[in-house]
Coordinates of C-alpha atoms in Angstrom, one line a residue:
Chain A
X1 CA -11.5 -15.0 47.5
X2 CA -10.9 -18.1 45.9
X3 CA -12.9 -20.4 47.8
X4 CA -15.7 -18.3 46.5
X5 CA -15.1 -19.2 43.1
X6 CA -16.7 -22.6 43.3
X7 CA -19.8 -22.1 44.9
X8 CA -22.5 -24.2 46.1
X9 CA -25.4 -22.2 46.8
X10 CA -27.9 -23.4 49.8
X11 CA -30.4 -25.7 50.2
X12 CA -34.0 -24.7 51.3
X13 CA -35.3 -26.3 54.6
X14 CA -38.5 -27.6 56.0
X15 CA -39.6 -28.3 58.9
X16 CA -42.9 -29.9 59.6
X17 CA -45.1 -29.9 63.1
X18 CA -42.0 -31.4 64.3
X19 CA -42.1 -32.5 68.2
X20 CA -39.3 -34.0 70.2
X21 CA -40.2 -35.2 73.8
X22 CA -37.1 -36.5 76.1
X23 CA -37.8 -39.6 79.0
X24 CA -36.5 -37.6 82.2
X25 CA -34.7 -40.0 84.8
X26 CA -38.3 -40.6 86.6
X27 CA -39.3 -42.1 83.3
X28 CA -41.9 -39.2 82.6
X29 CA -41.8 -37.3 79.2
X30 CA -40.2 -34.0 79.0
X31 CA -41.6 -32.2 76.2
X32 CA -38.9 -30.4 74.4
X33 CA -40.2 -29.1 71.3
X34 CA -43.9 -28.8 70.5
X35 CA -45.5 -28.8 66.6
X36 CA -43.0 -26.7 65.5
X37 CA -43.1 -25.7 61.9
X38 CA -40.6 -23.6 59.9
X39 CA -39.6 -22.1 56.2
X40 CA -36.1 -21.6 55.6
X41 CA -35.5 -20.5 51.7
X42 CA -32.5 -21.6 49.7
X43 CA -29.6 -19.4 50.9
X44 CA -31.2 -17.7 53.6
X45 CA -29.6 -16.6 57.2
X46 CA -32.0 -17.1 60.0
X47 CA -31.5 -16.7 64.0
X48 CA -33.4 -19.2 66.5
X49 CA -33.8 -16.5 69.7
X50 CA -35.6 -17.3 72.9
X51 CA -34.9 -18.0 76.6
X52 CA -33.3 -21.4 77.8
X53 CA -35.3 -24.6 77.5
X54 CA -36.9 -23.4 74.2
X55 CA -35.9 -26.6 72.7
X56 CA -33.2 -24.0 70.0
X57 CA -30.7 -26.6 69.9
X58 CA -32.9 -29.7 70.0
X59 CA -34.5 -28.2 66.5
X60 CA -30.6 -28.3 65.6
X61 CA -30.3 -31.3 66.3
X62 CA -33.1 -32.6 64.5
X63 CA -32.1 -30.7 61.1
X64 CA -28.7 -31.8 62.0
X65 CA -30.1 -35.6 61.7
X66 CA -27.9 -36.4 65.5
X67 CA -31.7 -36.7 66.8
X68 CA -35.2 -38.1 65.3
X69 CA -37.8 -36.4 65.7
X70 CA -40.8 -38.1 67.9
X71 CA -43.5 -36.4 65.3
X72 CA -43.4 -34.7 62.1
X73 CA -41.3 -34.6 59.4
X74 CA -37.7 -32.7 58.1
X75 CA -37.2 -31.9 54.8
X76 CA -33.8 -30.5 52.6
X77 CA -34.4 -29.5 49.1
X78 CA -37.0 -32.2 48.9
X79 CA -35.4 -35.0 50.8
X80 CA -36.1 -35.9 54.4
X81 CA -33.7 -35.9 57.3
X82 CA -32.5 -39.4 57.8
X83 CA -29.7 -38.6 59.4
X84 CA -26.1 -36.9 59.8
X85 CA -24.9 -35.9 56.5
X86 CA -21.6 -34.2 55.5
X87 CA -24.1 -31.9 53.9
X88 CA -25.4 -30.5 57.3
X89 CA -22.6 -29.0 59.2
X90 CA -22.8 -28.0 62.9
X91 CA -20.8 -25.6 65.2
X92 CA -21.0 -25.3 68.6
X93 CA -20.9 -23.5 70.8
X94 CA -17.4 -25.1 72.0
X95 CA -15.7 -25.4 69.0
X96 CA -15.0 -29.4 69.8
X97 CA -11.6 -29.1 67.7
X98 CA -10.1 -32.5 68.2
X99 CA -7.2 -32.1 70.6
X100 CA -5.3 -34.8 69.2
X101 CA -5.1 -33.4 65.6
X102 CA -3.4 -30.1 64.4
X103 CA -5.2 -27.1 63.3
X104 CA -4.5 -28.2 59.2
X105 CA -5.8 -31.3 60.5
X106 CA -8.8 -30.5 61.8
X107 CA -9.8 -28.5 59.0
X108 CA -9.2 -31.5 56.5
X109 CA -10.7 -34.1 59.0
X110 CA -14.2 -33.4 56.7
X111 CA -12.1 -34.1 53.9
X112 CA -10.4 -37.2 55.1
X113 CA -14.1 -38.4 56.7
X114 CA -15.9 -38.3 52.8
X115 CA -13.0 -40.2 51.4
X116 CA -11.8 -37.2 49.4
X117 CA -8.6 -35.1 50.9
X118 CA -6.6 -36.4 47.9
X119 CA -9.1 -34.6 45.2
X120 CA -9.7 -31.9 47.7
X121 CA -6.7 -31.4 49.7
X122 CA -5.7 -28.0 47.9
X123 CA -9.0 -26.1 49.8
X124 CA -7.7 -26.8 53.2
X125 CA -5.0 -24.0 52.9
X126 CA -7.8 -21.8 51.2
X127 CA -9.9 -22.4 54.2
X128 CA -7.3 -21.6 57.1
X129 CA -6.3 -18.5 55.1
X130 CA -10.3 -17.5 54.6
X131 CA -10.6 -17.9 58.9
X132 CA -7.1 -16.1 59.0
X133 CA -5.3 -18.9 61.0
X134 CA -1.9 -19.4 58.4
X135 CA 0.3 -18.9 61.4
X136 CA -0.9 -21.5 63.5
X137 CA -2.0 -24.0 61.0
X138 CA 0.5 -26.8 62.8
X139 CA -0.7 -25.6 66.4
X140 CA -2.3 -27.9 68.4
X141 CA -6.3 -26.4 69.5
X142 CA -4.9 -26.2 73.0
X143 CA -2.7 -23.3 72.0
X144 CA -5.4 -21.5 70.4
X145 CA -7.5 -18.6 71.7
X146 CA -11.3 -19.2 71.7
X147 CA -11.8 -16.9 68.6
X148 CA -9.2 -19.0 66.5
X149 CA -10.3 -22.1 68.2
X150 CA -14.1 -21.2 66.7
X151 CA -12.4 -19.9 63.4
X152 CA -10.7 -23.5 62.6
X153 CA -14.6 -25.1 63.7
X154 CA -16.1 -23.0 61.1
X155 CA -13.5 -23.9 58.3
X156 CA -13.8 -27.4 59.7
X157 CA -17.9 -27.1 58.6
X158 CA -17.2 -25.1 55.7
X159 CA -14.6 -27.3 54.0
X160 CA -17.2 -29.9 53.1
X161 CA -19.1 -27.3 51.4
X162 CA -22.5 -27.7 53.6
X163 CA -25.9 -27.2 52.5
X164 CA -26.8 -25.7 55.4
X165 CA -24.7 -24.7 58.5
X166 CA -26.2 -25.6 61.6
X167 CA -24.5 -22.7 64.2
X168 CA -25.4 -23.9 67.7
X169 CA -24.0 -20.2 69.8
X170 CA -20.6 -20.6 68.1
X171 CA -20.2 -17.1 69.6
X172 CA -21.4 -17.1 72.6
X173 CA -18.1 -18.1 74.8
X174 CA -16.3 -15.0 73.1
X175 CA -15.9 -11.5 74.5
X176 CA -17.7 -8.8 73.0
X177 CA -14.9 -7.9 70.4
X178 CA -14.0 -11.0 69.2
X179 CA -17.7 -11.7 69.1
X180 CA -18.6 -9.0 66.7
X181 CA -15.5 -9.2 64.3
X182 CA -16.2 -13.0 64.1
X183 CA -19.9 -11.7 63.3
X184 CA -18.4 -10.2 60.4
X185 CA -16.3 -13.1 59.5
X186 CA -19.4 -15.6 59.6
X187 CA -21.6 -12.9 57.5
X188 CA -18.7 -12.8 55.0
X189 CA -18.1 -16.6 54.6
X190 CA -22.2 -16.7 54.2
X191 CA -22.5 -14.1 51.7
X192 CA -19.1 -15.7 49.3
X193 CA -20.9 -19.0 49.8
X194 CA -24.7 -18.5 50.0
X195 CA -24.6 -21.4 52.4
X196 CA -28.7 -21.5 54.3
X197 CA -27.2 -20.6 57.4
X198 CA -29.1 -21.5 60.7
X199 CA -28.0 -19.5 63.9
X200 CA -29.0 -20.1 67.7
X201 CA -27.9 -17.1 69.8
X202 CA -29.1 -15.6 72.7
X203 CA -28.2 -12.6 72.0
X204 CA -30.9 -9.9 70.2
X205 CA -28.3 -7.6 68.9
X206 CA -26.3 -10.7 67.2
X207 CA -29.7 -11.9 65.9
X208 CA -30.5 -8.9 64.1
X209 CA -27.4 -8.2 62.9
X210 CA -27.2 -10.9 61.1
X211 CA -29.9 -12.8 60.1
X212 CA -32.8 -12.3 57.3
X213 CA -35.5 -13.2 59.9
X214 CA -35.9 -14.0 63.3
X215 CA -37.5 -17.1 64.8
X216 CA -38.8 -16.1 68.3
X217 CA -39.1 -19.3 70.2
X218 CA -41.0 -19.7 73.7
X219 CA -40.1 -22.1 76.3
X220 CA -41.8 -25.2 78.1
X221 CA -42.9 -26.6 76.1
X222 CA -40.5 -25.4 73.5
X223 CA -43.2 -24.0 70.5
X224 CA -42.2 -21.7 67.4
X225 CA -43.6 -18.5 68.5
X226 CA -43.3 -16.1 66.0
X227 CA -41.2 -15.3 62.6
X228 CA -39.8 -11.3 62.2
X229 CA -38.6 -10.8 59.1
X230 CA -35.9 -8.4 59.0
X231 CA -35.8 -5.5 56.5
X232 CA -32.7 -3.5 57.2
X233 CA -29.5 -2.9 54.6
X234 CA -26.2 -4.7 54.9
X235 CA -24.0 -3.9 56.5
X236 CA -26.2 -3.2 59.2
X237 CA -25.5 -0.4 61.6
X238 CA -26.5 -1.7 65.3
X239 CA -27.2 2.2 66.7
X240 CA -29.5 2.6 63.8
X241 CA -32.5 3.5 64.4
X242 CA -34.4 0.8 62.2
X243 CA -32.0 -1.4 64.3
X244 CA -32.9 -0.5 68.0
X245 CA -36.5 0.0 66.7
X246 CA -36.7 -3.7 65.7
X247 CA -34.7 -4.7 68.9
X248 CA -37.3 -3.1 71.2
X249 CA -39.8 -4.8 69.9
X250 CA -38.4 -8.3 70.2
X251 CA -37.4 -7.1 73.9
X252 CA -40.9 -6.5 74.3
X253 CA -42.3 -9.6 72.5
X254 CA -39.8 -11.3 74.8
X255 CA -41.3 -9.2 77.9
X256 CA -38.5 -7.4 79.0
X257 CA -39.8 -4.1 77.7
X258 CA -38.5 -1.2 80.5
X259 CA -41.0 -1.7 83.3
X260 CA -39.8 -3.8 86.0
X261 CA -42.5 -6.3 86.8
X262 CA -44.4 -5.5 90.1
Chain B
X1 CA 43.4 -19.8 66.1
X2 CA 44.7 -21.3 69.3
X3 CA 41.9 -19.8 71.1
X4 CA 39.3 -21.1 68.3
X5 CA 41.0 -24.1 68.7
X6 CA 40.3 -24.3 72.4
X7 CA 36.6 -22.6 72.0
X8 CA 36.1 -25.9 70.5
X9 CA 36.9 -28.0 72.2
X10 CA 35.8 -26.5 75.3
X11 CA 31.8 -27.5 73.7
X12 CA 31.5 -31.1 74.9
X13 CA 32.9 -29.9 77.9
X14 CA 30.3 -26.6 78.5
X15 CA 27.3 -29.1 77.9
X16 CA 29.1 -32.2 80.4
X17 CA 29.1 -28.7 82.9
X18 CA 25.7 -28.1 82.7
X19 CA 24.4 -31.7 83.1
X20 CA 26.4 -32.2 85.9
X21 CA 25.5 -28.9 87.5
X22 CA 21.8 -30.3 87.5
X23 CA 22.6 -34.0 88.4
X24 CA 25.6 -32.8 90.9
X25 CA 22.8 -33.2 94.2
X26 CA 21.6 -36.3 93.1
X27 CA 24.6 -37.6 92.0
X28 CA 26.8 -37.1 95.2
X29 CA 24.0 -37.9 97.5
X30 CA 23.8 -41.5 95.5
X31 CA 27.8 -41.5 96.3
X32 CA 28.0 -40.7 99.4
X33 CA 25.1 -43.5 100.2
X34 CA 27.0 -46.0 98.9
X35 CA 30.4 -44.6 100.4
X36 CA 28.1 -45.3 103.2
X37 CA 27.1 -48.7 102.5
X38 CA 31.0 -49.7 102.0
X39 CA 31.7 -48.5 105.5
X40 CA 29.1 -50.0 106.9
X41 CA 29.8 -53.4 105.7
X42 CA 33.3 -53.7 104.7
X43 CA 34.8 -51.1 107.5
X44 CA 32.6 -51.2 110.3
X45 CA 31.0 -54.8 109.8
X46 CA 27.9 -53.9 111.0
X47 CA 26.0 -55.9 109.1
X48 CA 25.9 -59.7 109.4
X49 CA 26.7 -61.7 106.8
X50 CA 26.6 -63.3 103.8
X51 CA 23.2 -61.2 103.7
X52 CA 24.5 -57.7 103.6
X53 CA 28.0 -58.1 101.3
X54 CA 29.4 -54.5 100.1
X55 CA 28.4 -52.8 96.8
X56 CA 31.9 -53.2 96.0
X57 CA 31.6 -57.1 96.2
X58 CA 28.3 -56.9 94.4
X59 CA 30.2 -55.2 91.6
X60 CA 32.6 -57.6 91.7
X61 CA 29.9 -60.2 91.4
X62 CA 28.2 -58.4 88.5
X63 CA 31.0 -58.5 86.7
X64 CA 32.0 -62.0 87.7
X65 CA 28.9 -63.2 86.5
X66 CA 27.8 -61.2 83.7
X67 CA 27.9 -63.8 81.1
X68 CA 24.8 -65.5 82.8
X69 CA 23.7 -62.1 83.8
X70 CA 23.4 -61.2 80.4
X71 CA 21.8 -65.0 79.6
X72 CA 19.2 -64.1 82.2
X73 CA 18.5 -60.7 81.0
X74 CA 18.0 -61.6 77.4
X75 CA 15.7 -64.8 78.5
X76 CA 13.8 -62.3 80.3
X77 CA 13.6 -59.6 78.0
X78 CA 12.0 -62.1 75.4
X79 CA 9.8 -63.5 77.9
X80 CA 8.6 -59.7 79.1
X81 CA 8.2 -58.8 75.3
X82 CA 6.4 -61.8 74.2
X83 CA 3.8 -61.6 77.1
X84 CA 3.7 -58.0 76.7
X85 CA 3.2 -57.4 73.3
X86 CA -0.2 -60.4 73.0
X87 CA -1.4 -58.8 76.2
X88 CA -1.4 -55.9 74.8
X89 CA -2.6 -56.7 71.4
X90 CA -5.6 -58.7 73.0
X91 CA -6.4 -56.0 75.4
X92 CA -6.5 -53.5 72.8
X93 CA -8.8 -55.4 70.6
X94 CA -11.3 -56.5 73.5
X95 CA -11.2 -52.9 74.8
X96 CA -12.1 -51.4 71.9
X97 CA -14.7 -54.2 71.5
X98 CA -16.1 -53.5 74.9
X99 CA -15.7 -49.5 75.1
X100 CA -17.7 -49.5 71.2
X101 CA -19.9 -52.2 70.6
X102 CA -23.3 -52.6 73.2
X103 CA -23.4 -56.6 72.8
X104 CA -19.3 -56.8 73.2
X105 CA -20.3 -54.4 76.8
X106 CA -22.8 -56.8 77.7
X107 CA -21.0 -60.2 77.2
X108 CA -17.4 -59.0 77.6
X109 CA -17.6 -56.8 80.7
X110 CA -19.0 -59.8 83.5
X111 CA -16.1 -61.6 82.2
X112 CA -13.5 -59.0 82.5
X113 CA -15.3 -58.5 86.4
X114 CA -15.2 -61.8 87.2
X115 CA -11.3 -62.9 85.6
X116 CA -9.8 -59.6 85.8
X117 CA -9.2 -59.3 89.5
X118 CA -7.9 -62.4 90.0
X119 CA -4.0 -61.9 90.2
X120 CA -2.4 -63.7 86.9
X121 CA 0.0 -65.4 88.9
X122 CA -2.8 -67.5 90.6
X123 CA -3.2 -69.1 87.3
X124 CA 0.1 -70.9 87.2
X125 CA -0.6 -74.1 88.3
X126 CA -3.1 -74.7 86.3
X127 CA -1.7 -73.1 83.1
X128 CA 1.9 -75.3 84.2
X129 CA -1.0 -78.2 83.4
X130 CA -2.4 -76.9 80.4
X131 CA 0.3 -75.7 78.2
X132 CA 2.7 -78.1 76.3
X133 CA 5.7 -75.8 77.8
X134 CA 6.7 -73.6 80.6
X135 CA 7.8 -70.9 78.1
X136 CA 4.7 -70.7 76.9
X137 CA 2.5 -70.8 79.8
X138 CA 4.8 -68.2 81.3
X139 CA 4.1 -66.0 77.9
X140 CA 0.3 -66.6 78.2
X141 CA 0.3 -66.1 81.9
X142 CA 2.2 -62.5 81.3
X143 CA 0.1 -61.7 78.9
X144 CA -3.0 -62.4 81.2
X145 CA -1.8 -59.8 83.2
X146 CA -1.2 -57.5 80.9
X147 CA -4.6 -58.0 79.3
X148 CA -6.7 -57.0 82.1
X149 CA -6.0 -53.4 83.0
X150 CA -5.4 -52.8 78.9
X151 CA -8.5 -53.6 78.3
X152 CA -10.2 -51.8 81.0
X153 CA -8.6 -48.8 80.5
X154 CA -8.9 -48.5 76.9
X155 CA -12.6 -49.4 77.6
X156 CA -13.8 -46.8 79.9
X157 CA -11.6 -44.3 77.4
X158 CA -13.6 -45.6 74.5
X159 CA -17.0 -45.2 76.2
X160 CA -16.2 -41.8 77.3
X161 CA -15.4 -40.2 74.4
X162 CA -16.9 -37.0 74.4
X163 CA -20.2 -37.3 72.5
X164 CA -19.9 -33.8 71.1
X165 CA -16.6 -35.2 69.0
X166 CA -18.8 -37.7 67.8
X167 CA -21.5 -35.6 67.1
X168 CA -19.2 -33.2 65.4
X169 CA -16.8 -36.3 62.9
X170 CA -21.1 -37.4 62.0
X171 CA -22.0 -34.1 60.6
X172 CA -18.6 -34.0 58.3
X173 CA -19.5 -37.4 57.2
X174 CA -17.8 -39.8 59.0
X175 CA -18.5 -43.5 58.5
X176 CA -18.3 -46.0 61.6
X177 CA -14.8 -46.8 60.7
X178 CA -14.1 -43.4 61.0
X179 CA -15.8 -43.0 64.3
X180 CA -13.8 -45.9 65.9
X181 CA -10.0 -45.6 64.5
X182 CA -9.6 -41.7 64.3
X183 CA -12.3 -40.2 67.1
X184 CA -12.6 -42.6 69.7
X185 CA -9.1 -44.1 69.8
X186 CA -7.3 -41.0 69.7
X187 CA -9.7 -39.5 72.2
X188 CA -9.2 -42.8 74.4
X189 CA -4.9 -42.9 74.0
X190 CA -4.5 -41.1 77.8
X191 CA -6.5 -43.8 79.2
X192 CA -5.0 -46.4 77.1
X193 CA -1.5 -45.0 77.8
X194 CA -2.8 -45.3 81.8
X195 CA -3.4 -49.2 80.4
X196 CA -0.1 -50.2 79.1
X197 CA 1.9 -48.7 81.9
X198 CA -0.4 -50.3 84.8
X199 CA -0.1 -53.5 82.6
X200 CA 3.9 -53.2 82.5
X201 CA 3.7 -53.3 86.1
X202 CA 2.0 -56.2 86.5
X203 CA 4.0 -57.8 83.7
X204 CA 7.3 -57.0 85.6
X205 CA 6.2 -58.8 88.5
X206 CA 4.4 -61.9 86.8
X207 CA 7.5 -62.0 85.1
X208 CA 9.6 -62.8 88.0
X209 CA 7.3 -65.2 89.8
X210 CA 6.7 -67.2 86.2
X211 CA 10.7 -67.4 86.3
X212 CA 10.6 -68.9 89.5
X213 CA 8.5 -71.2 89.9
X214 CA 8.0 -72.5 86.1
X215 CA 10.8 -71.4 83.1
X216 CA 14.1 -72.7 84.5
X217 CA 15.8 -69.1 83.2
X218 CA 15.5 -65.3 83.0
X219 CA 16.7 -62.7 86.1
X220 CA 14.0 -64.3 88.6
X221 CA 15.1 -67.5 87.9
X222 CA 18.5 -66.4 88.9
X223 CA 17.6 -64.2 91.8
X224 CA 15.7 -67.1 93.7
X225 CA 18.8 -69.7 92.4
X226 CA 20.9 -67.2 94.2
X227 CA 19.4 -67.5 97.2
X228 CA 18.9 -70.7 97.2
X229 CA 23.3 -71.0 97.8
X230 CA 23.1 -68.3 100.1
X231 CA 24.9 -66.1 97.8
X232 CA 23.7 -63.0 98.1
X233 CA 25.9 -61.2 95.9
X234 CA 24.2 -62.5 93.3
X235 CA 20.9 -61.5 94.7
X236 CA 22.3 -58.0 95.0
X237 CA 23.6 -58.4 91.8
X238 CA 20.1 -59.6 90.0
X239 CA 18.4 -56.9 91.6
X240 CA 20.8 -54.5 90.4
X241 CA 20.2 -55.8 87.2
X242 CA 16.8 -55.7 87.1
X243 CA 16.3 -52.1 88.4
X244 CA 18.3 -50.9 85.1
X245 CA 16.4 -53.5 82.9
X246 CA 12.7 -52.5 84.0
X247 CA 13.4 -49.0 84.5
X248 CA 14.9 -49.0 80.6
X249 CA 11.9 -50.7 79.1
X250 CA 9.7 -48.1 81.6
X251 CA 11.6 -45.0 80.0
X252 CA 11.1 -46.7 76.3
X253 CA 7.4 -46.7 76.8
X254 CA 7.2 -43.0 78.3
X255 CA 9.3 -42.1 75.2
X256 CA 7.1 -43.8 73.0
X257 CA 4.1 -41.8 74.9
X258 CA 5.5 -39.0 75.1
X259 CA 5.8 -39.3 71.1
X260 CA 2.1 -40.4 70.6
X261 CA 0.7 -37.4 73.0
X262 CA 2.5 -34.6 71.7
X263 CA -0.8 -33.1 71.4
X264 CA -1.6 -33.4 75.2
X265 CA 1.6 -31.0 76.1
X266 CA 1.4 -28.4 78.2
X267 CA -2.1 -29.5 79.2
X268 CA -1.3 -32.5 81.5
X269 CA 2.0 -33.5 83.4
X270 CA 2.3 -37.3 84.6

């Protein structure tokens, strides 16, 4: 891979009794993330997993510098969080590929936003070959399926060689195959790039599958509940039984452990 | 080599086929209407004139007239352009002003409430007043109306840019520059496109009232001289003209949109 070659390895991430309270329409506060601290080492992949209303994506949100935090402070290699920065990049859960520009286009739009494309324009074909997308590189997004669509958003993030990459449920609009071969994809691009990769997601399996610890949030207000670290070999086999072992206790943490509540 | 020869120069002909097979309805429904028209006016004389004179005199009329036909037309054409062009230029600018910028929203928008509205042509006697000529007060009275739905369309486009595309350009580094000219605009063009063909509409029709009443030239100048002698031919005859003249510069801009929007196709028909 020749993207790989020139690497830029992670930065590490800190997050300090960070709280983030919204003004509802009534003018009362809502309180959307509570003191929450958090560790994330140079490099590492870690999954934020809890129910809706956690405050996941506000914490995203923060590190991604779109929001400031109402207490506590954000740190990146040292520095605090002062706001967006091409070395924070974010993917959502719609990929948010603007419509007016071409695939090629949208991957270089990083490029052409730092002031750079002329220095840097030979990456963007190295990019839409690493997300496979050659053949439609002169599509518009509206032609694209929502596994391309999120493909081009994640070379979009990648091109400007990020820090950290903020994932917001990029998968979580795909069906179950495309989910889990795009798993793979985002686990590759992470371990030829040792990008500090931060991942909301809903879902358990995709959590543990992927990630090098687990941040277990709880909801209203949204606090940091608890961190599993997790110790399984890559490639991971989901039927494992490490693998369902670790799932049924986060189920359980999460209280959906078998018994149906009377 | 006879039949190569004929395979030929049957091509022109295969492709005349095939556009007349799709215009034929249309075509011979527009003929027999004014097949219609003729009888009705020159056979039957059911019509009273000089009001109602036959296509066939109307032709005759165009093409009796056409070299001030032709005068008219281009006096009008630069008078739609002119007006045209500095409504739109203005409208852009204050729409992107308003749409962006809080303090433009604040200031600019009572203004555009209060001025917009009002139809340009009411401004006429007073801009006949202000303005060292009629040419020009006809330009800046076009141009009025173009402004105003210009500038409210590319507004509300502006302001609604999706905030996730914003969100998104920040996070790969995008200045404010960058925010404005290549997220928002683009994102705004439909809207803005809405704009300029709502504005060409009112400039069509501030364009023939500021020919009648102030510039002494152009196709409304004509149409209302026209009538004026009781020739109706001539009125015929102008408005003949000016159905080919606005629907040309209508086509031009839907070509030039349909060129801009390329990325909208397939997704939205209008």
């Amino acid at each position: 891979m020749v993207a790989a070659a020139s690497t830029t390895t992670g930065s590490a991430l800190r997050v300090r009794n960070v709280s983030k309270h919204f003004t509802t329409t009534d003018g009362s506060a809502l309180p959307a993330l509570l003191s929450a601290s958090l560790e994330v080492g140079a490099g590492e992949f870690i999954s934020l997993i809890g129910p809706s209303g956690c405050g996941k994506s506000t914490l995203l949100r923060l590190i991604a510098g779109l929001d400031v935090p109402g207490a506590g402070e954000l740190f990146v290699g040292g520095e605090p969080i002062k706001g967006p920065s091409a070395s924070r990049g974010l993917v959502f859960q719609d990929p948010n590929l603007f419509p007016w520009l071409t695939v090629r286009h949208n991957v270089e739009s990083g490029l052409v936003a730092r002031g750079v494309l002329k220095e840097k324009k030979h990456e963007v074909d190295e990019f839409i070959r690493l997300v496979g997308l050659e053949e439609f590189r002169d599509s518009f997004p509206h032609h694209l399926s929502g596994g391309m669509a999120q493909r081009a958003a994640l070379a979009r993030a990648m091109i400007n060689h990020p820090e950290i990459l903020l994932l917001d449920e990029p998968l979580g609009a795909l069906d179950a195959f495309t989910r889990m071969r795009m798993q793979d994809e985002v686990l590759r691009l992470w371990q030829a790039r040792r990008t500090t990769m931060l991942l909301v997601t809903h879902d358990i399996d995709e959590a543990i599958y992927m990630s090098d610890s687990i941040v277990l949030m709880s909801p209203r207000p949204g606090r940091i509940e608890r961190i599993i670290p997790v110790n399984l070999e890559r490639p991971r086999d989901r039927s494992s039984a490490g693998f369902l072992q670790l799932r049924s206790g986060i189920l359980e943490l999460l209280h959906f452990a078998g018994h149906v509540s009377a | 080599m006879l039949g190569l020869l004929c395979a030929i120069l049957q091509l022109p002909f295969v492709r005349l086929g095939s556009w007349l097979r799709e215009t034929a309805p249309i075509v011979s429904v527009a003929i027999l209407l004014l097949v219609g028209a003729e009888a009705i006016t020159t056979g039957w004389r059911w019509l009273p004139l000089p009001y109602f004179p036959s296509p066939a005199r109307v032709l005759r009329t165009i093409i009796d007239n056409r070299a001030i036909l032709w005068n008219s037309t281009w006096h009008s054409l630069i008078l739609l352009i002119s007006g045209y062009m500095l409504g739109v230029l203005v409208g852009l600018v204050s729409g992107v002003c308003i749409g962006w910028f809080k303090h433009a929203r604040y200031w600019g928008m009572p203004i555009l409430k209060v001025i917009g509205p009002i139809p340009a042509t009411a401004w006429i006697p007073l801009a006949l007043v202000l303005s060292p000529s009629a040419m020009l007060s006809a330009i800046g009275i076009i141009a009025l109306a173009v402004w105003f739905p210009v500038t409210m369309l590319t507004a509300s486009g502006i302001s609604n840019t999706k905030a996730s595309y914003l969100d998104v350009a920040r996070t790969l580094g995008a200045s404010r520059a960058y925010l404005i000219f290549r997220v928002a605009i683009p994102a705004a063009l439909p809207n803005i496109f809405l704009g300029l063909f709502m504005g060409l509409g009112s400039a069509f029709l501030t364009l023939i009232v500021a020919e009648t009443v102030g510039v002494k030239s152009g196709l409304g100048w004509y149409l209302s001289w026209s009538r004026e002698w009781a020739e109706y031919g001539k009125v015929y005859g102008a408005l003949v003209i000016m159905a080919i003249f606005f629907s040309s510069i209508m086509t031009a801009l839907f070509w030039v949109r349909d060129r801009v929007l390329v990325w909208q196709k397939g997704t939205i028909k209008w």
